[in-house]
XYZ file of C-alpha atoms in Angstrom:
383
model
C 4.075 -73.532 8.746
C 0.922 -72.704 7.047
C -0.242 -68.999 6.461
C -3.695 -68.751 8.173
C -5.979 -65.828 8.350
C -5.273 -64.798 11.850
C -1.254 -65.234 10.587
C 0.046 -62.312 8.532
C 2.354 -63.115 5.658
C 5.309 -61.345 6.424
C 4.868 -63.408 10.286
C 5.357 -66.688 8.081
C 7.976 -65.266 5.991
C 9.571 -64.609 9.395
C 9.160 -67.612 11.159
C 10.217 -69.395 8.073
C 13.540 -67.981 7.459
C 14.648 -66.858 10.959
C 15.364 -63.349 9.818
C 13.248 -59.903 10.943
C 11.429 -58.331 8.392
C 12.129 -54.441 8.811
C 12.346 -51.467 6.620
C 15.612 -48.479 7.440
C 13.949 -44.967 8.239
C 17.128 -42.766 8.860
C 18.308 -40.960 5.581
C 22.161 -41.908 5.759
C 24.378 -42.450 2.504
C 24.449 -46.106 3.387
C 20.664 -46.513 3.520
C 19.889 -43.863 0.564
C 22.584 -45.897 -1.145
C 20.379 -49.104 -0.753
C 17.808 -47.808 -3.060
C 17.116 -46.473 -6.695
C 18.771 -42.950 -6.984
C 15.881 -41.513 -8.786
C 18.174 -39.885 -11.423
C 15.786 -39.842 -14.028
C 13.882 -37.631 -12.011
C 14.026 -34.280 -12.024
C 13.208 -34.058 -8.135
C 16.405 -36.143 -7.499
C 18.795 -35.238 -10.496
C 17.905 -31.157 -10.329
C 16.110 -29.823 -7.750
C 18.981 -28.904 -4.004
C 18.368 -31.013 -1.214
C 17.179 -28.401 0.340
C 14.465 -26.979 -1.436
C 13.328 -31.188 -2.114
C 12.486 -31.499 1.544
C 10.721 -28.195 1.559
C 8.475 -29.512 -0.954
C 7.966 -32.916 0.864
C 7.312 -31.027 4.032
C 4.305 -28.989 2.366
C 2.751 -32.258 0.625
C 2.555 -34.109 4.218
C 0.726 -31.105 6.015
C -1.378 -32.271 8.456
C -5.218 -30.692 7.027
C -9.046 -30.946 8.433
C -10.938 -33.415 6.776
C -13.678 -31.396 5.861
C -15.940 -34.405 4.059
C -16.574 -35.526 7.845
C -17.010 -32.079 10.005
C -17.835 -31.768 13.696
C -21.182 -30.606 14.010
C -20.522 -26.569 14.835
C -22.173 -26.684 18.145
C -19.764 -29.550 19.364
C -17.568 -28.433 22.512
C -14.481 -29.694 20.514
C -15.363 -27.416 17.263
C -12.991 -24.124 16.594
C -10.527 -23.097 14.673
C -8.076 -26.243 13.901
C -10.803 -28.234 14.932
C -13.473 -28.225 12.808
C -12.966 -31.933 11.530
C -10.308 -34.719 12.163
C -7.324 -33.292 11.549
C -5.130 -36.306 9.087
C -2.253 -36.395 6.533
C -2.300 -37.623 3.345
C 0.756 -40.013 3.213
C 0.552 -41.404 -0.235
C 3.613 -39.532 -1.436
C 5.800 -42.372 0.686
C 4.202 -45.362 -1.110
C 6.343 -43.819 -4.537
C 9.664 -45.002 -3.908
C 12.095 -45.730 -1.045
C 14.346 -42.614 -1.267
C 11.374 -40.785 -0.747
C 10.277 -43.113 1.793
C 13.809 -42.441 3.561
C 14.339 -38.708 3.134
C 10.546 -37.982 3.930
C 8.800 -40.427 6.332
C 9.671 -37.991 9.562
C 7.270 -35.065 8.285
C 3.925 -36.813 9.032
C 4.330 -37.070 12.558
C 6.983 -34.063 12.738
C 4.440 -31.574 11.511
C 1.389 -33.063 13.002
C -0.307 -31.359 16.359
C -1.346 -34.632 18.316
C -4.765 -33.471 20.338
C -6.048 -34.978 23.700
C -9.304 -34.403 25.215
C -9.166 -34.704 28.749
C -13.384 -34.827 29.130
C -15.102 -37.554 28.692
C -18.205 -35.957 27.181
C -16.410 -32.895 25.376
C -14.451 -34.936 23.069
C -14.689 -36.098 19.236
C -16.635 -39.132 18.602
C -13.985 -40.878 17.114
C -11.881 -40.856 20.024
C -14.750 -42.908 22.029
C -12.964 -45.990 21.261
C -11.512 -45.893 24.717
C -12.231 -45.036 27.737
C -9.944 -41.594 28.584
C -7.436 -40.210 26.612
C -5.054 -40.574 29.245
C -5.276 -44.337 28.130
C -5.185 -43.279 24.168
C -2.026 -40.940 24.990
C -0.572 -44.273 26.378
C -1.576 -45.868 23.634
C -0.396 -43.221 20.977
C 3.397 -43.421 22.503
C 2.982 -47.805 22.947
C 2.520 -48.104 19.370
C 5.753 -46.524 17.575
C 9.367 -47.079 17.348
C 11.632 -45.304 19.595
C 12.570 -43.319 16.188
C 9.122 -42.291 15.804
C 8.513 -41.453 18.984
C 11.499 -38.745 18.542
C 9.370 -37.179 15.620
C 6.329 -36.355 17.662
C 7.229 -32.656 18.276
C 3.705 -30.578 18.969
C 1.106 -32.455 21.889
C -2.144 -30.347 23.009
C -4.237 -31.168 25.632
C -7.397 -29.976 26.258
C -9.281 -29.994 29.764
C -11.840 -27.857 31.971
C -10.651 -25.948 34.410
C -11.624 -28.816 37.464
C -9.432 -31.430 35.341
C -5.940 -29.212 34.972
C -6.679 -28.036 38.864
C -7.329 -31.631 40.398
C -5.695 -33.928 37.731
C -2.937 -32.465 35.740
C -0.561 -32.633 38.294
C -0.740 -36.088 39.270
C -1.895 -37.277 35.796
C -0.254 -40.765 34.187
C 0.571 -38.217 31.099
C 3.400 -37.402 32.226
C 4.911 -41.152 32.131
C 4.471 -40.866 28.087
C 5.611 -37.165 28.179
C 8.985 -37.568 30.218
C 9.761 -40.800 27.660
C 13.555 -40.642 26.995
C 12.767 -41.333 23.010
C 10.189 -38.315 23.259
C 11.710 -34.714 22.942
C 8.667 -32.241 22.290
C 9.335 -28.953 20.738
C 5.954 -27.991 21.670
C 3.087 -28.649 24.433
C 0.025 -27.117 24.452
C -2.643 -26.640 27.087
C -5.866 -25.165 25.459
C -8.834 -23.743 27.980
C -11.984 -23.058 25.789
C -14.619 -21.173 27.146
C -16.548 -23.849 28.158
C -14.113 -24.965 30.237
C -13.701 -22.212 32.327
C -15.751 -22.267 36.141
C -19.576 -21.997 35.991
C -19.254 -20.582 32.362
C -22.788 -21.606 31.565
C -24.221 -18.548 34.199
C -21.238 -16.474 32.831
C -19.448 -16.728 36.255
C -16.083 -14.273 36.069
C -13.064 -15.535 34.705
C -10.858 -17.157 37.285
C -7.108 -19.205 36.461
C -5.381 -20.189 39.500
C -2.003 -20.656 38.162
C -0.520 -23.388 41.052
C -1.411 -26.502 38.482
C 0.357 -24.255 35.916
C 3.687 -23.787 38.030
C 3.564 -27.312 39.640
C 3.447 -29.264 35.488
C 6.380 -27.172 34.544
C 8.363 -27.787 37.357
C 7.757 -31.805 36.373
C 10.860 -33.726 35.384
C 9.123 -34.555 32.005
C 8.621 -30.433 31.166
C 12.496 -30.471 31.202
C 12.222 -32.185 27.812
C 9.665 -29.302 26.005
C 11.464 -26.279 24.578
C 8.329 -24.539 24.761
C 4.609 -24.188 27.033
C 1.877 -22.390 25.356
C -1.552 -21.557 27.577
C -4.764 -21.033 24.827
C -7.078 -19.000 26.518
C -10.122 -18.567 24.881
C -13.095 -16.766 26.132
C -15.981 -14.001 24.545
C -15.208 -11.297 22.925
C -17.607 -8.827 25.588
C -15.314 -10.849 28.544
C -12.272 -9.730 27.760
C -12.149 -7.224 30.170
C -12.091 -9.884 32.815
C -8.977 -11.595 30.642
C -6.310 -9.165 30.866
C -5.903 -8.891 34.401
C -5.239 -12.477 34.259
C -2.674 -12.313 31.102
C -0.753 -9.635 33.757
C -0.671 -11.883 36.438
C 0.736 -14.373 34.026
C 3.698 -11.846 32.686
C 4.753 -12.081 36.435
C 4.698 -15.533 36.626
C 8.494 -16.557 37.402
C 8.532 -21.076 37.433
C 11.849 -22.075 38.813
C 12.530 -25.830 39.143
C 14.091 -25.830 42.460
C 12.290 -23.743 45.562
C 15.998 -21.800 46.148
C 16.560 -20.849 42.816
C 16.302 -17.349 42.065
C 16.463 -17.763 37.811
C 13.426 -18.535 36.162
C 13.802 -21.673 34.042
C 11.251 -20.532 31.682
C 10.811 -17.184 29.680
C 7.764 -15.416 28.695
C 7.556 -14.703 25.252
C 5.686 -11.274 24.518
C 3.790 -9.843 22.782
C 1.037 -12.605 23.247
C -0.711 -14.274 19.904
C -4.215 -13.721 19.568
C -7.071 -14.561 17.155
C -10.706 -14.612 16.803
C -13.425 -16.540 15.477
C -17.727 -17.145 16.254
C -19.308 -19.792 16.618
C -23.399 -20.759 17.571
C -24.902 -19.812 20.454
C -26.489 -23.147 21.256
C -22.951 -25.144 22.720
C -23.187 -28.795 23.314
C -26.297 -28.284 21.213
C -27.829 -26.903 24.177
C -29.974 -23.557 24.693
C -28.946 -21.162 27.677
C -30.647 -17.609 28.616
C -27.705 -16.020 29.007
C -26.784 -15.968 24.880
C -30.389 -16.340 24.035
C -30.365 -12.554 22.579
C -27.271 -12.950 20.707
C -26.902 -14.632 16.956
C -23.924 -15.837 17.093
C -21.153 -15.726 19.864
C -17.892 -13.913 19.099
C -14.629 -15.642 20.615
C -11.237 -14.075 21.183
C -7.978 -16.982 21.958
C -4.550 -15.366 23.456
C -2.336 -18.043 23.286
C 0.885 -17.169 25.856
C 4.432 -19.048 25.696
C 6.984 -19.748 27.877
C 10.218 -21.084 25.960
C 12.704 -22.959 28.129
C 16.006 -21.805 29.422
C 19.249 -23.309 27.893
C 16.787 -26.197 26.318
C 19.316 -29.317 25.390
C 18.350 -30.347 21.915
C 18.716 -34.354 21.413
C 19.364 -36.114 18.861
C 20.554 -35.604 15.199
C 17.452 -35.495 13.258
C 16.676 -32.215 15.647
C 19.560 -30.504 14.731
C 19.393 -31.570 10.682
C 15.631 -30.289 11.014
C 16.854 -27.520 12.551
C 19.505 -26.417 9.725
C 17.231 -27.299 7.140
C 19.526 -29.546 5.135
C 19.483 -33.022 4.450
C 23.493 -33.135 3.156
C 24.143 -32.212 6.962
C 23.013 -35.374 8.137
C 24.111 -37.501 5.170
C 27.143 -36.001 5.332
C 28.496 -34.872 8.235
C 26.336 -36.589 10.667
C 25.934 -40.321 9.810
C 24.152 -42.592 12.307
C 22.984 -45.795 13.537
C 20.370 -46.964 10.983
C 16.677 -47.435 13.135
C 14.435 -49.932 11.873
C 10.997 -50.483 11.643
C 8.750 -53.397 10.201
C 7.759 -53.689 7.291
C 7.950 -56.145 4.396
C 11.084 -54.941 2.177
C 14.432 -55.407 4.440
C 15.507 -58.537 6.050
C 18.018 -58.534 8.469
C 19.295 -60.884 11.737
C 17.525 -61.995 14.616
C 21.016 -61.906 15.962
C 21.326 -58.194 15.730
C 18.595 -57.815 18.124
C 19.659 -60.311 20.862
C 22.742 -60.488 22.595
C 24.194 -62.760 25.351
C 24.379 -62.367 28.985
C 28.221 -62.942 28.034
C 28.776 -60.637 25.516
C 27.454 -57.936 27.328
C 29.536 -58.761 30.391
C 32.646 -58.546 28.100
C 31.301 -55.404 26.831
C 31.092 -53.679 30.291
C 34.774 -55.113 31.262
C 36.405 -53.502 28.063
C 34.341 -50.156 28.804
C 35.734 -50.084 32.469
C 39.322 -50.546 30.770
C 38.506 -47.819 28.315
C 37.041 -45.306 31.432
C 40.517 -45.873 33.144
C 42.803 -43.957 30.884
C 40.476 -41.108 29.971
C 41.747 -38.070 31.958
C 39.182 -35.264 32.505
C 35.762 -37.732 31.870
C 33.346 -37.694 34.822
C 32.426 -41.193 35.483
C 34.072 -42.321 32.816
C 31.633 -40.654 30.365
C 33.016 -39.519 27.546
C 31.915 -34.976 26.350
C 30.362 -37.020 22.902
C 27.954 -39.405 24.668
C 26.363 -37.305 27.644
C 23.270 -36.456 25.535
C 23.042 -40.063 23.652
């Protein structure tokens, strides 16, 4: 079979020797033991475990790309925002055991952003039609594995969008993904988003969309909701009768229950920042006698009650300490394409056979477990 230009190489190489093409991205001794130790390094040979991922953490940062900015006027422009936010990943093209111990951080670390307006978004997100679609296509195109490392999502919508839309919205077929377990989700109101804002209507939050998302199945997999609320410093008078109602706020899953499922975490985060008078690049009396507009954001979080954590790379992030999963917490090795490791097409297919067989010696095994629900075992509810 010839290579041709619409034909990738590593498709022939496939094709050619019947074999999958793939590359291990869990960090266990028998995949780390694969690959060069690095002992002639001092990063390998000296420096803990420990204080080595620290280090790889800090050099994948997600950062602005400040050579390309938003123009400041731009309805997506503010702090965080002031240019596509991207990581520099050139530290896992070095060497494998890097590759292996370090190839979670990018997307870990990263705060994926979602515009939910049309004409309020980056230009470089016009390359489809919604961002619903581009949040479907952001969770389509990884792994299962990677999916597991996305950990921060924001969205960002006027007021009409999270009051109409949010609720019913396709996002939360991508958020409630069993391979997705978000540490974070953020819903950021900007002050153009809020009603009538251009005639400086009053500030006005109707919470229902707010209670109705976290009561969704999929918000049973975020440990924690923040609200952004930004608005002008001169309105913040109109702000904090709001952020009360909001300390009252008590979301329950069920209609009967009495518990909240989610807890407000106080004091409230807040920052400021200014920015042009002349929004959307557009002139409106009511800042024309101002030089510059002054913004206060009061960002309020709910964490989740008795929030399951799934999934070993969690809890090894969590402790800090690559030995714990090496060690103590070996796993199935995840793969994902790429031109280095070959392995067999037969470990992805199976026959109908096989897995009949499977299921019959499971049943056996379920029979003589006393004290198993089901016959599932304590160890694999959470798998």
């Amino acid at each position: 079979m010839a290579t041709t230009e619409s034909t990738p190489a590593w498709r022939d190489l496939e094709a050619r020797t019947k074999k999958v093409l793939s590359m291990e991205t869990s960090p266990t001794p028998e995949n780390i033991g694969k690959c060069n130790q690095q002992t002639q390094s001092l990063l390998f040979s000296v420096i803990p475990p420990e204080i080595r991922n620290n280090i790889f953490s800090l050099a994948l940062l997600q950062y602005e790309d400040l050579t390309q900015p938003y123009p400041e006027h731009d309805y997506c422009y503010r702090p965080g925002h002031r240019a596509r936010r991207i990581v520099s990943t050139e530290l896992l093209l070095t060497c494998r055991r890097i590759w292996l111990e370090a190839n979670h951080w990018p997307m870990e670390q990263a705060v994926h952003s979602f515009w939910f307006d049309s004409d309020r978004r980056p230009k470089w997100t016009e390359a489809v039609n919604s961002d619903v679609f581009r949040l479907k296509k952001f969770m389509e195109k990884f792994t299962p594995t990677q999916r597991l490392h996305v950990k921060h999502v924001q969205l960002s919508a006027q007021m009409y969008w999270l009051n109409r839309n949010l609720m019913w919205s396709e996002i939360w077929n991508y958020l409630g993904d069993r391979s997705l377990s978000l540490d974070t989700l953020t819903v950021t109101i900007r002050h153009s988003d809020w009603w009538f804002w251009e005639s400086d209507a009053p500030l006005k939050l109707d919470t229902d969309w707010l209670h109705a998302a976290l009561r969704k199945p999929a918000a049973s997999r975020i440990s924690e909701f923040r609200l952004e609320l930004e608005t002008l410093e001169w309105r913040m008078d109109q702000l904090r009768p709001i952020l009360d109602s909001l300390k009252s706020l008590t979301i329950c899953e069920l209609d009967f229950s009495e518990d909240a499922d989610w807890e407000l975490v106080e004091p409230f985060d807040e920052t400021t920042w200014s920015g042009p008078t002349n929004i959307g690049d557009e002139a409106r009396d009511v800042y024309t006698k101002r030089d510059k507009l002054d913004y206060r954001i009061v960002t309020v979080k709910w964490r989740r009650r008795n929030h399951v954590v799934e999934g070993v790379e969690r809890r090894w992030r969590e402790e800090g300490s690559l030995l714990k999963l090496t060690e103590s917490e070996p796993k199935e090795p995840d793969h994902r394409r790429s031109p280095y490791i070959m392995r067999n097409y037969d470990d992805f297919f199976e026959s109908d056979d096989d897995e009949e067989e499977d299921e019959d010696d499971d049943d056996d095994d379920d029979e003589g477990d006393d004290g198993d629900e089901d016959g599932i075992h304590e160890d694999d509810r959470y798998e």
